[in-house]
Short mmCIF file of C-alpha atoms and ligand atoms in Angstrom, two decimals:
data_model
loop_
_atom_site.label_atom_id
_atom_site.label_comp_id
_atom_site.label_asym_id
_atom_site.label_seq_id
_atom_site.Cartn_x
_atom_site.Cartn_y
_atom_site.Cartn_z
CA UNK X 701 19.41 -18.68 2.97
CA UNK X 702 16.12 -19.07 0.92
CA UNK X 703 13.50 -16.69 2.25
CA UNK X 704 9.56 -16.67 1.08
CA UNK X 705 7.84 -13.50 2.14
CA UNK X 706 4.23 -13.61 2.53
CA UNK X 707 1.59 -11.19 3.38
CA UNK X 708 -0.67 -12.14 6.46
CA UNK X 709 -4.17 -10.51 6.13
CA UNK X 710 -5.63 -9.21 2.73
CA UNK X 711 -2.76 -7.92 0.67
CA UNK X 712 -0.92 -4.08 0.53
CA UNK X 713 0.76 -5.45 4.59
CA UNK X 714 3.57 -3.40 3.03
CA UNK X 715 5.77 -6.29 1.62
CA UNK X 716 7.43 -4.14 -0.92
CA UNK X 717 9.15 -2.03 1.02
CA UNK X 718 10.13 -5.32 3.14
CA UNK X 719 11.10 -6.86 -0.30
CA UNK X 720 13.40 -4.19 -1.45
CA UNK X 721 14.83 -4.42 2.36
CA UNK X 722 15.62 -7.80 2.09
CA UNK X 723 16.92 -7.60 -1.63
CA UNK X 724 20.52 -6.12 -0.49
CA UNK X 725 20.77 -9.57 1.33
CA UNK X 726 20.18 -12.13 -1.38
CA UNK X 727 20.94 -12.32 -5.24
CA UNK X 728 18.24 -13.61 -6.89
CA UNK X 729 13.70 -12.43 -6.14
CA UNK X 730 11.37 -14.78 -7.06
CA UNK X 731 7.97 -13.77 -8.17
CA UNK X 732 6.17 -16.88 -7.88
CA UNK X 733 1.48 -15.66 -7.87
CA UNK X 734 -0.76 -13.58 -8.44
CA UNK X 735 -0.16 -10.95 -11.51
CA UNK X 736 -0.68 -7.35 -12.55
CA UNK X 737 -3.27 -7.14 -9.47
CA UNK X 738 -0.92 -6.56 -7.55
CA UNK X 739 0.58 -3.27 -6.11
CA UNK X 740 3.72 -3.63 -4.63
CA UNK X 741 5.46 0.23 -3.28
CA UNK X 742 8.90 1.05 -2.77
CA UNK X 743 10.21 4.31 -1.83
CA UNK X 744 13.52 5.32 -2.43
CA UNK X 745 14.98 8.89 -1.90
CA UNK X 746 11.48 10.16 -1.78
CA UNK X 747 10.67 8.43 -4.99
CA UNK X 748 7.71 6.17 -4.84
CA UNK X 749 7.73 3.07 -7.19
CA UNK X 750 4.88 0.94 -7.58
CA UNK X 751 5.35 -2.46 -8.95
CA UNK X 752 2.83 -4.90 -10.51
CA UNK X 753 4.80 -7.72 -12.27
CA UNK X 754 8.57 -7.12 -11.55
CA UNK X 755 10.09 -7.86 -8.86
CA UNK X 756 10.26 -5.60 -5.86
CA UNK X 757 13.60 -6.28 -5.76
CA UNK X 758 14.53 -5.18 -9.24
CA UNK X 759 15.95 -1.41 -7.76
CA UNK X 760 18.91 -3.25 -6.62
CA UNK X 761 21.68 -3.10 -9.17
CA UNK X 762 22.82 -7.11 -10.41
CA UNK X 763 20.25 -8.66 -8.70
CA UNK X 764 18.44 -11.20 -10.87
CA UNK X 765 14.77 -10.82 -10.52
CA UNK X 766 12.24 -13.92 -11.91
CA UNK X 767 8.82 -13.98 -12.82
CA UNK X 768 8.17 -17.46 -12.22
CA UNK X 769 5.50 -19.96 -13.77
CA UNK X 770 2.93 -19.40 -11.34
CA UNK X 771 2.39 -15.87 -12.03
CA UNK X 772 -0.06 -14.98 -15.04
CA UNK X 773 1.35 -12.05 -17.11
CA UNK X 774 -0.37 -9.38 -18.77
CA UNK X 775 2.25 -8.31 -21.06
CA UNK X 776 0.84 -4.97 -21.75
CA UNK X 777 1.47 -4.22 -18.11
CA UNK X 778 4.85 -5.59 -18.46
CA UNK X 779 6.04 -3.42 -21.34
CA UNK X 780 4.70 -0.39 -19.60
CA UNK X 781 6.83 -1.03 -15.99
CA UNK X 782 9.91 -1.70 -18.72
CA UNK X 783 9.42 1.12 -19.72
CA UNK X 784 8.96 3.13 -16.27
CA UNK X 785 12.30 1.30 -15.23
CA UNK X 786 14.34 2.45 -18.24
CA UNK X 787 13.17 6.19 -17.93
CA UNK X 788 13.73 6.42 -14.31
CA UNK X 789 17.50 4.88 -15.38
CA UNK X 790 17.27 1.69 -14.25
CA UNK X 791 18.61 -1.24 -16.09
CA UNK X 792 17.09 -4.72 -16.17
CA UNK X 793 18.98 -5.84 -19.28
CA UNK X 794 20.01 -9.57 -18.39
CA UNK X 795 18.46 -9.48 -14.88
CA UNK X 796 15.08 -9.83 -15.62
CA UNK X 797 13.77 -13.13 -16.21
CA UNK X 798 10.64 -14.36 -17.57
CA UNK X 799 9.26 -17.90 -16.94
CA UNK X 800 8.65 -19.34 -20.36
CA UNK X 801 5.55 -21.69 -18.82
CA UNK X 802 4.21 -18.19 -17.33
CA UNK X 803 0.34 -18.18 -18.10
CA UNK X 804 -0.51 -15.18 -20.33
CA UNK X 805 -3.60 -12.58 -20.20
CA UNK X 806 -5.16 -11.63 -23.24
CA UNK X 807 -7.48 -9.15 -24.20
CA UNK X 808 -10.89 -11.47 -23.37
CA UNK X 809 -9.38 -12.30 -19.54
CA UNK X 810 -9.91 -8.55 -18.76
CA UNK X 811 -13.16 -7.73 -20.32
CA UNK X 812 -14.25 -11.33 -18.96
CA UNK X 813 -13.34 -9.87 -15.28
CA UNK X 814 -15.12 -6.91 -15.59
CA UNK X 815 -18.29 -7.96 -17.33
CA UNK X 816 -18.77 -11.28 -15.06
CA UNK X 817 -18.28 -8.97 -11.89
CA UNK X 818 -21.33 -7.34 -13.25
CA UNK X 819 -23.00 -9.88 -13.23
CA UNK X 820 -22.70 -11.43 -10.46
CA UNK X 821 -25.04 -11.16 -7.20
CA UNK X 822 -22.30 -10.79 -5.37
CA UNK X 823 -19.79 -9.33 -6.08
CA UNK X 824 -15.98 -9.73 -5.48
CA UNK X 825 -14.57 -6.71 -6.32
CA UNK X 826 -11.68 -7.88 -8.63
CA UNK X 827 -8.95 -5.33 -9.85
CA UNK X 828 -10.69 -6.26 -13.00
CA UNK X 829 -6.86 -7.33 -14.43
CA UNK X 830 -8.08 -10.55 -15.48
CA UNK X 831 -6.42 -12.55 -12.93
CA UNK X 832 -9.42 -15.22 -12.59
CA UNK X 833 -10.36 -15.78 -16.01
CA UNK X 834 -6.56 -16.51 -16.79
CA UNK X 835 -5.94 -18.31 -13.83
CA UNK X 836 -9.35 -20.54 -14.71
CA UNK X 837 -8.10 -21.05 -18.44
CA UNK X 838 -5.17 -22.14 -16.98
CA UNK X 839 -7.03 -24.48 -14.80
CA UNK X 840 -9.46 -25.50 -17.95
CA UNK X 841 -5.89 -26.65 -20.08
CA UNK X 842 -6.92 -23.98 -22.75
CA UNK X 843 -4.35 -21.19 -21.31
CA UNK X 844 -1.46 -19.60 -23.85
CA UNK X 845 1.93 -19.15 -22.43
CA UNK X 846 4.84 -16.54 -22.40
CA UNK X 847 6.67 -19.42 -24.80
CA UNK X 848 3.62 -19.82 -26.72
CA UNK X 849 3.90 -16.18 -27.73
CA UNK X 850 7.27 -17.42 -29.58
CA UNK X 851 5.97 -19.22 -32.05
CA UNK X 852 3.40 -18.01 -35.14
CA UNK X 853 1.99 -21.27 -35.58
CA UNK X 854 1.71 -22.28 -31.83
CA UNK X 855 0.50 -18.74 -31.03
CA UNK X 856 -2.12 -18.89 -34.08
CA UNK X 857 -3.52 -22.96 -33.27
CA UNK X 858 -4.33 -22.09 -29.82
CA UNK X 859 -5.65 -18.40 -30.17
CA UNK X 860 -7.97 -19.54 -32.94
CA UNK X 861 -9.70 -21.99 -30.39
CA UNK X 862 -10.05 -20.10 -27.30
CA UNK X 863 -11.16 -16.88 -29.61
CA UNK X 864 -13.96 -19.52 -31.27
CA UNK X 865 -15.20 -19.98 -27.75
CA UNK X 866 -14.61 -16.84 -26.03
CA UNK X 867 -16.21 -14.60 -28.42
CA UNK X 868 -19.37 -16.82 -28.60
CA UNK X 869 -19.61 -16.40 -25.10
CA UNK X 870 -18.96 -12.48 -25.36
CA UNK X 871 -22.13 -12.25 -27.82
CA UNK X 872 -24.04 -14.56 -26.21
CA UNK X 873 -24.11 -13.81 -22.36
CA UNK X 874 -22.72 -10.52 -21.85
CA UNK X 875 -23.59 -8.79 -25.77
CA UNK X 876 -19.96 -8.13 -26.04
CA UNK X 877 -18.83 -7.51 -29.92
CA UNK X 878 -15.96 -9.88 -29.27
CA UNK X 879 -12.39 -9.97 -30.34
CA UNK X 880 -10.84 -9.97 -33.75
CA UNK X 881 -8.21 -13.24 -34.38
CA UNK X 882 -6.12 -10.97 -36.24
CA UNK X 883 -5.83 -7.81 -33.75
CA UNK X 884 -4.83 -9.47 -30.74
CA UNK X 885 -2.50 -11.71 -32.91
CA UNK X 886 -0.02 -9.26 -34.30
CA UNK X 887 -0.21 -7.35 -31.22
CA UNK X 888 0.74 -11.01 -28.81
CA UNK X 889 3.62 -11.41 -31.24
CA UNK X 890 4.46 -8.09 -31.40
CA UNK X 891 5.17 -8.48 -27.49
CA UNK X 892 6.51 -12.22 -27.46
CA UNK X 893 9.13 -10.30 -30.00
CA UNK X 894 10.16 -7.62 -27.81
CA UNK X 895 9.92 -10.00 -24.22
CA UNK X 896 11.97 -12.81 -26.05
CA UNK X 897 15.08 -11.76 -24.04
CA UNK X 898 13.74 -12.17 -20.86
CA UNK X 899 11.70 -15.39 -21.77
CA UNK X 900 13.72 -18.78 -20.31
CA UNK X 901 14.15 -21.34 -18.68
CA UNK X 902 13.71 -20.16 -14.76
CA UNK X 903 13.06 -23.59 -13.17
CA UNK X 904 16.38 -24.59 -14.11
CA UNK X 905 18.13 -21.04 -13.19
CA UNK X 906 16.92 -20.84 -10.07
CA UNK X 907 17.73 -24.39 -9.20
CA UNK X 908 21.38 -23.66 -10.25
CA UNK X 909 21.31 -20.37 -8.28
CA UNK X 910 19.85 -22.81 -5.38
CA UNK X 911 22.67 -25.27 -6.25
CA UNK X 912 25.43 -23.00 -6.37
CA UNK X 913 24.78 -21.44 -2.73
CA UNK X 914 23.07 -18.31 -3.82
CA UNK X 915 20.14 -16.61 -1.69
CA UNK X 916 16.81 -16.99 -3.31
CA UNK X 917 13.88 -14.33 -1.82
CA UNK X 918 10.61 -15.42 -2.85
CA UNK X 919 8.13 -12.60 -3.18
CA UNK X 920 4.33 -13.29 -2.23
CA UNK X 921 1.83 -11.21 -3.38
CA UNK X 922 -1.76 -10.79 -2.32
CA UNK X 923 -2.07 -12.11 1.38
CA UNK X 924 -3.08 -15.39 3.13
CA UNK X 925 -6.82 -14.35 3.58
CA UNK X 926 -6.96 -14.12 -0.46
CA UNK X 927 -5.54 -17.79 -1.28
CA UNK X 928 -8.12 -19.48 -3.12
CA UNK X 929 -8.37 -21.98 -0.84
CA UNK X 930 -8.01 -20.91 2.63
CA UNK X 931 -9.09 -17.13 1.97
CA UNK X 932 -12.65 -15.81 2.29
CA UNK X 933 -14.16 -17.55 -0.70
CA UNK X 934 -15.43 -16.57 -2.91
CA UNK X 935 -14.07 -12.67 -2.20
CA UNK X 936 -10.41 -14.09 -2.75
CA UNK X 937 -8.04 -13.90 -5.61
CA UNK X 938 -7.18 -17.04 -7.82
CA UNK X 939 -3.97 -18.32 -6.66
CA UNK X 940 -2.20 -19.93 -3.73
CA UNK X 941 -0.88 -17.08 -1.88
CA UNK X 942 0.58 -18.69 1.12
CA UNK X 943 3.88 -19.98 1.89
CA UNK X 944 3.45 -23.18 -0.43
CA UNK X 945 2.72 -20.49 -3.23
CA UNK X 946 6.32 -20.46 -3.79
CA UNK X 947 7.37 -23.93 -4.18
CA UNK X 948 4.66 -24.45 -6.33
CA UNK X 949 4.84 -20.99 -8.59
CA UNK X 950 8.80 -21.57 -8.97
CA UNK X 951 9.43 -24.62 -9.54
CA UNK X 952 11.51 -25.26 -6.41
CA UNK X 953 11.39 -27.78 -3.92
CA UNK X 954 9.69 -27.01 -0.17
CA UNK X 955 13.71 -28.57 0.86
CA UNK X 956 15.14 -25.66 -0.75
CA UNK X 957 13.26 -23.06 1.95
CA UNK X 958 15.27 -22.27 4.92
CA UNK X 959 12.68 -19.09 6.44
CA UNK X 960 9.25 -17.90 6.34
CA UNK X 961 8.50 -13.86 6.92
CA UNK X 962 5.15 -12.49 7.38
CA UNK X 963 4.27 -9.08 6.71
CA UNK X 964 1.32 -7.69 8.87
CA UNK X 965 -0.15 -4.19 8.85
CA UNK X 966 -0.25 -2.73 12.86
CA UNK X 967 -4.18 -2.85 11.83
CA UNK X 968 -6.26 -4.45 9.20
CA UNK X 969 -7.19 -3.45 5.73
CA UNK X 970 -8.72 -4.92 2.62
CA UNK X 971 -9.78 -3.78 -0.99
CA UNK X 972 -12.59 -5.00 -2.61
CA UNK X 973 -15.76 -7.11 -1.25
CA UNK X 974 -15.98 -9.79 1.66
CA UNK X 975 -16.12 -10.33 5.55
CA UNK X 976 -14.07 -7.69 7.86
CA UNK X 977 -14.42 -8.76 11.57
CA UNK X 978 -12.71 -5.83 12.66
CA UNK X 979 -14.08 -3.09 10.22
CA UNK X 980 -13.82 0.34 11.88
CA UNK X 981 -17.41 2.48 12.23
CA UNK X 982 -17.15 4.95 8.64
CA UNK X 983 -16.18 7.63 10.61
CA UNK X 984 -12.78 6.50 12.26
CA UNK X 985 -12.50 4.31 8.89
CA UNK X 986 -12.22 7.39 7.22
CA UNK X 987 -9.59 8.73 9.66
CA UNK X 988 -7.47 5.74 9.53
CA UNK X 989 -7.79 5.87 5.75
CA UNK X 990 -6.27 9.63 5.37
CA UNK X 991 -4.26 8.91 7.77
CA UNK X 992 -2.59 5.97 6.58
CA UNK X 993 -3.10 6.95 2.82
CA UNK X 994 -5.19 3.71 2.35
CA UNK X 995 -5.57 4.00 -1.39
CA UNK X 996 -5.04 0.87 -3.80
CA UNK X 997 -1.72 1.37 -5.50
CA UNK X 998 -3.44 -0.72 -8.50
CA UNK X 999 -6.85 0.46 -8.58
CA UNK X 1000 -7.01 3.64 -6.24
CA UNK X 1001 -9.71 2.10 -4.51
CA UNK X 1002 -10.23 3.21 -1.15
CA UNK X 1003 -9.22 0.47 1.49
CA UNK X 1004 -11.18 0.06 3.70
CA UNK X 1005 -9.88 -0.44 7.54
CA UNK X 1006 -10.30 -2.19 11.13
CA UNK X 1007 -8.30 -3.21 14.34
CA UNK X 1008 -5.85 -5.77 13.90
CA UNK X 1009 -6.96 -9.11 13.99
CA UNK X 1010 -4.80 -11.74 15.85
CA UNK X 1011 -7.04 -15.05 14.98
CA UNK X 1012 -6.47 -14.10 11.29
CA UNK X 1013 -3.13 -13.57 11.94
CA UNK X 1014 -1.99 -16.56 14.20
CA UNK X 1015 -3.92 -18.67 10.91
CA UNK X 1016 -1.53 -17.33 8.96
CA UNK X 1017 1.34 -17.92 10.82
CA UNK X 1018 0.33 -21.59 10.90
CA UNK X 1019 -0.60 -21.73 6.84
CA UNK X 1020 3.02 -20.67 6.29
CA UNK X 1021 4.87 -21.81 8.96
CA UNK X 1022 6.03 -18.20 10.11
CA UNK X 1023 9.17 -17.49 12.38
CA UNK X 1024 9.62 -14.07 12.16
CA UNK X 1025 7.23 -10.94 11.32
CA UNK X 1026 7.32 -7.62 10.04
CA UNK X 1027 4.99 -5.38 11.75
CA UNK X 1028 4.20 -2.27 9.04
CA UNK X 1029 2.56 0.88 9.24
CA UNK X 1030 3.15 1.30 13.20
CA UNK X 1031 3.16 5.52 12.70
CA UNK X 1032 -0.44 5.35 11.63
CA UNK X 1033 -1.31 4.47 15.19
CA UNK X 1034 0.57 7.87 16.69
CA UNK X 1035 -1.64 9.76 18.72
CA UNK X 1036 -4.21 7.30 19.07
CA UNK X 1037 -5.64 6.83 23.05
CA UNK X 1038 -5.81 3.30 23.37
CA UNK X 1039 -5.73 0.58 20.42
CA UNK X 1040 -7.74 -2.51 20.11
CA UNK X 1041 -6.44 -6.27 19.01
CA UNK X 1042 -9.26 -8.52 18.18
CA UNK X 1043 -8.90 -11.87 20.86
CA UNK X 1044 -12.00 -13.41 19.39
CA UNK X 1045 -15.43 -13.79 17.84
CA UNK X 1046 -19.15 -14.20 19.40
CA UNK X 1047 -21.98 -15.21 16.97
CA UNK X 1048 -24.73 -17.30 18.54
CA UNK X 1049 -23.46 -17.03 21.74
CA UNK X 1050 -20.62 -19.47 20.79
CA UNK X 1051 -17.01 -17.72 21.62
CA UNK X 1052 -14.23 -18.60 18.89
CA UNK X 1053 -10.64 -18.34 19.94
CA UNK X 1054 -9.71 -19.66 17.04
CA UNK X 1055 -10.16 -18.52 13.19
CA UNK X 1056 -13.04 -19.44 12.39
CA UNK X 1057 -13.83 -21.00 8.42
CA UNK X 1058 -17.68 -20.90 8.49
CA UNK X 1059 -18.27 -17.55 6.20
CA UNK X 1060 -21.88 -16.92 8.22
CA UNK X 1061 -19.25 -16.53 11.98
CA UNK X 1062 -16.52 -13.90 9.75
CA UNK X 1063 -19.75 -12.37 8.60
CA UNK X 1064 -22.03 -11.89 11.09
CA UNK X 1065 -19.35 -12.25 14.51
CA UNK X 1066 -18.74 -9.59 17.11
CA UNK X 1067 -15.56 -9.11 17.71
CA UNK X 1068 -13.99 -9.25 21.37
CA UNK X 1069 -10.94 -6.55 22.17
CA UNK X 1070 -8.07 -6.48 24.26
CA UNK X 1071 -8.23 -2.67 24.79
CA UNK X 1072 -4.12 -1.37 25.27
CA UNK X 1073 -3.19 2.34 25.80
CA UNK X 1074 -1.82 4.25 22.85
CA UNK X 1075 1.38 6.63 22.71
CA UNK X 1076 1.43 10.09 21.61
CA UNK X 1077 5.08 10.00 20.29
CA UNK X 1078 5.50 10.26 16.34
CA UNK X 1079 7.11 7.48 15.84
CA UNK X 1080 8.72 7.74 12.62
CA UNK X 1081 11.91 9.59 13.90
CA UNK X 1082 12.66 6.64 15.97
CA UNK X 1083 15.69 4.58 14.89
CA UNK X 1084 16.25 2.18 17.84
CA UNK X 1085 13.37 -0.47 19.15
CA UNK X 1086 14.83 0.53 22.47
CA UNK X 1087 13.83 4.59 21.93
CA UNK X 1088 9.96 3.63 21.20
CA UNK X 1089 7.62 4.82 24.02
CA UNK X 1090 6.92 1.74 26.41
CA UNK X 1091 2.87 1.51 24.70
CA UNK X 1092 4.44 0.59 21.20
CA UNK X 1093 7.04 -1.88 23.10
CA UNK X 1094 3.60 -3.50 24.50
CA UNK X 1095 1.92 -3.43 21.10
CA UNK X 1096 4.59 -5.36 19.64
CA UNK X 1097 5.20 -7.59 22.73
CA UNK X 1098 1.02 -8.23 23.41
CA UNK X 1099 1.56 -8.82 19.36
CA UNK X 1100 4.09 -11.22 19.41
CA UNK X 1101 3.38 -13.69 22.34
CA UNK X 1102 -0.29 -13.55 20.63
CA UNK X 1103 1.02 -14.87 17.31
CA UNK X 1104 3.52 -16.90 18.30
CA UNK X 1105 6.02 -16.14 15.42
CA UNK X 1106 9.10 -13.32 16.52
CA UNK X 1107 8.98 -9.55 15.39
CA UNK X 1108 12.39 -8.74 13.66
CA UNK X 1109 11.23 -5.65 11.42
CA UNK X 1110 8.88 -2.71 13.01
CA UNK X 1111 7.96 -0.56 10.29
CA UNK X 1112 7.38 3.39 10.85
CA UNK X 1113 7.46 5.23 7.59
CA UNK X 1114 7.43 4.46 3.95
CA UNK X 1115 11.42 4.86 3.44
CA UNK X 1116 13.99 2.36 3.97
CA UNK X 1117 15.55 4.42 7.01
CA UNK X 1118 12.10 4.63 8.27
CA UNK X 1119 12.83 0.50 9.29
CA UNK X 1120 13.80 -0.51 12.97
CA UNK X 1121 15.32 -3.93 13.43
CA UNK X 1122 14.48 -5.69 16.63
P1 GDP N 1019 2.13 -4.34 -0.60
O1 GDP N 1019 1.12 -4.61 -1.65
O2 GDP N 1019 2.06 -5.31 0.53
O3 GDP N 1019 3.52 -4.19 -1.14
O4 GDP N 1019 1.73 -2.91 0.02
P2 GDP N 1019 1.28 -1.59 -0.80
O5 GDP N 1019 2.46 -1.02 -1.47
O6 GDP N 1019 0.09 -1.90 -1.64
O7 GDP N 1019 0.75 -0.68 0.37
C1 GDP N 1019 1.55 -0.31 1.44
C2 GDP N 1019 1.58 1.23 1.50
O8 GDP N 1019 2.06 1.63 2.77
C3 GDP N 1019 2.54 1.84 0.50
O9 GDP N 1019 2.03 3.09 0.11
C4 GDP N 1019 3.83 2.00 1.29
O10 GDP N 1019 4.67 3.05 0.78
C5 GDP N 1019 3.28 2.37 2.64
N1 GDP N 1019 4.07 1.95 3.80
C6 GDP N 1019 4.83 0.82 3.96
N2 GDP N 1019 5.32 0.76 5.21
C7 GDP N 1019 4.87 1.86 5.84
C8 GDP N 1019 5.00 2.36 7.19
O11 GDP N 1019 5.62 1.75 8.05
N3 GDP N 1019 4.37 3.53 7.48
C9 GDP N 1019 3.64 4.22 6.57
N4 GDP N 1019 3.05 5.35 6.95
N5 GDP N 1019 3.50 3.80 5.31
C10 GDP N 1019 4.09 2.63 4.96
P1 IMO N 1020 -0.88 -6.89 -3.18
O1 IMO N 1020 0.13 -7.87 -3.73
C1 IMO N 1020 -4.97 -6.15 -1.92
C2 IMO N 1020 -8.14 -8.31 -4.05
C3 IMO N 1020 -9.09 -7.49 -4.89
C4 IMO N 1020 -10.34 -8.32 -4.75
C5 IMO N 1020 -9.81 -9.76 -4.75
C6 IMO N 1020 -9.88 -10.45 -6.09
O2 IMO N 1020 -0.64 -5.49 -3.60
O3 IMO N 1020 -1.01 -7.06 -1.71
P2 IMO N 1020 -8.44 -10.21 -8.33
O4 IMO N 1020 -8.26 -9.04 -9.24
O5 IMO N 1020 -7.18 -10.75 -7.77
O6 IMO N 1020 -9.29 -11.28 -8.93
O7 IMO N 1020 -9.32 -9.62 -7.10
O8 IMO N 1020 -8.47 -9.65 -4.32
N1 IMO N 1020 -6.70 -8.13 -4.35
C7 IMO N 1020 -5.85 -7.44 -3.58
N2 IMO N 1020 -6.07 -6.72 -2.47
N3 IMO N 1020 -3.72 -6.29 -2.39
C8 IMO N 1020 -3.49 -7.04 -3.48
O9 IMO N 1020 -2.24 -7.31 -3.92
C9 IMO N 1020 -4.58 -7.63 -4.16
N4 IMO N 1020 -4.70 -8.40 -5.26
C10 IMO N 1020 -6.00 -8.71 -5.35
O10 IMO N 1020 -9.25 -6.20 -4.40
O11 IMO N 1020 -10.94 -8.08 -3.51
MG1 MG N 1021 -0.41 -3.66 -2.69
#
């Protein structure tokens, strides 16, 4: 069974802990987007692991974990969750795999983020990782790859040119000093030497795996309202973040893909800059927030928060082709006395049932609640779907005839054991 996980709203759903879940089932994870913007937490035994480039599966001993072609890799970042692995004793040696078409960030990606996010009118609120200027070199046919970094000459041609232009535009627009050829040189080498044993051929791997009958779980990262194309441009990130992400980011045909999960938080959040229907007033934000430790695990940033949104949702499950969700995060709503699930939008006296693309309705819309009582039960101690209190079984139920896909995993705590299975 090939899975392909995907987050349904803006990213942190909680498709970490659903990864590593899921990881005891199949044998090989597939990173296939996105890169070192992401935050992906685990907790195991009360130990917290955030992952940015490996696999969220990569805690589970012989499982073979890819970084596949569509991701863009910062190896700086990569060396430094290597290195986090091997002191907390975990070995990766001849599980890890690197794509060797993998697009790589350099140096100028990052300080190109940062400085152009200054500039900007408006701005997007990047993780400032250099996911879009990597992505866009990509894009432009000027991008250096993981097997790029294996080869002096290769590595020198095509650093040489994009440094030429790069630094001009450094100076020139944003009064940056620029790079130096020969710094970021011996240091690119330096890591294409020490990432050379993970660096192959994963199209072909996983395609035997596929071949052979083994499970392939494809890891999304981000979430569907960040896909470049069907997000809330321009506040999105740079790659294709919904289900046909993985096909595309792997190598693998859309054949090979048997199920699609979504993740969804029992509310909204989102980091960074753009529309929020459903954004909570600052004070109950802020409540929410503490509450539900909304904090970027890249960045720190505080999330901000809002009721769950079905229209953004039940988009989602049709981008992807959804079956089954994961509803996360259902504790944070303990103790609440009555919850709110956005039905629809109002701007201009118009009512949309349906999600809406115009970026004037997500920005300007009111937003029209189903009100539902709350429960005052904590609801992490509860092992059995059966044992919740008959408000959460309504949630969930309200939830799922709303969105049309079935609820198999109700999350109520960090932990694995904190999982109920429906
Ligand atoms: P991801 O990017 O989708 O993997 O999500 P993040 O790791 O960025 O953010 C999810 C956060 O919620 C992490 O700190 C998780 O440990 C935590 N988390 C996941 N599921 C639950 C849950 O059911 N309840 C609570 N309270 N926290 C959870
Ligand atoms: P995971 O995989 C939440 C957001 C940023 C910003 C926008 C563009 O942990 O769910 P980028 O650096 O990608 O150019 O930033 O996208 N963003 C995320 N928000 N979770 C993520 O990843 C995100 N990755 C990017 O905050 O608004
Ligand atoms: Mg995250």
């Amino acid at each position: 069974m090939n899975i392909v996980l995907v987050g349904t709203q803006w990213g942190d759903e909680g498709k970490g802990k659903v990864i590593d879940i899921l990881s005891a089932q199949v044998d090989v994870i597939m990173r296939y987007q996105g890169g070192s913007n992401a935050g992906h937490t685990v907790v195991v035994d009360g130990r917290e692991f955030i992952f940015h480039l490996i696999p969220s599966g990569i805690l589970h001993k012989g499982k073979i974990c890819c970084i596949g072609s569509g991701v863009v890799v910062d190896p700086e970042m990569l060396n430094k969750e290597i290195e986090g692995l091997s002191k907390a004793g975990i070995n990766i040696d001849n599980r890890l795999k690197i794509s060797s078409l993998a697009h790589v960030i350099l140096p100028y990606h990052k300080i190109l983020d940062k400085l152009r996010e200054t500039k900007r009118t408006n701005k997007i609120g990047t993780t400032g990782r250099g996911i879009g200027p990597c992505y866009a070199d990509k894009i432009n046919r000027c991008g250096i790859r993981m097997q790029d970094l294996l080869s002096p000459a290769i590595l020198k041609d095509k650093l040489e040119d994009n440094l030429k232009e790069k630094n001009e535009i450094l100076k020139k627009v944003y009064q940056h000093p620029g790079f130096k050829f020969a710094d970021i040189y011996k240091n690119y080498l330096n890591y294409g030497r020490s990432a050379s044993k993970y660096i192959c051929d994963t199209v072909k791997l996983l395609n035997r795996e596929i071949a052979q009958g083994k499970d392939v779980l494809f890891e999304g990262a981000q979430g569907t309202f960040l896909d470049i194309d069907f997000g809330t441009y321009p506040f999105v990130t740079s790659s294709s973040t919904i289900a046909g992400g993985a096909c595309i980011g792997s190598g693998v045909s859309p054949r090979a893909i048997d199920k699609i999960i979504g993740i969804a938080k029992a509310y909204t959040t989102r980091v960074g800059e753009g529309p929020f229907p459903t954004e909570f007033e600052p004070k109950f934000e802020e409540f929410i927030r503490n509450k539900g430790k909304e904090f970027g695990a890249t960045t720190g940033r505080p999330r901000r928060c809002g009721w769950f949104d079905s229209l953004m949702v039940k988009e989602a499950v049709m981008l992807s082709g959804i079956t089954e969700l994961a509803i996360m995060k259902m504790d944070v709503l303990d103790g609440l006395k009555s919850i709110k699930i956005c039905t629809g939008y109002k701007y201009k006296g118009k009512i949309f049932r349906e999600y809406p693309y115009d970026p004037e309705v997500l920005k300007k819309a009111s937003c029209i609640y189903k009100e539902i009582p709350g429960w005052d039960e904590n609801l992490s101690r509860i092992k059995d779907y059966q044992c919740l209190p008959k408000q959460a079984k309504n949630y969930l139920k309200i939830l799922q005839d709303m969105l049309g896909a079935k609820i198999t995993l109700v999350s109520v705590g960090s932990s694995r054991e904190e999982t109920i299975f429906s």
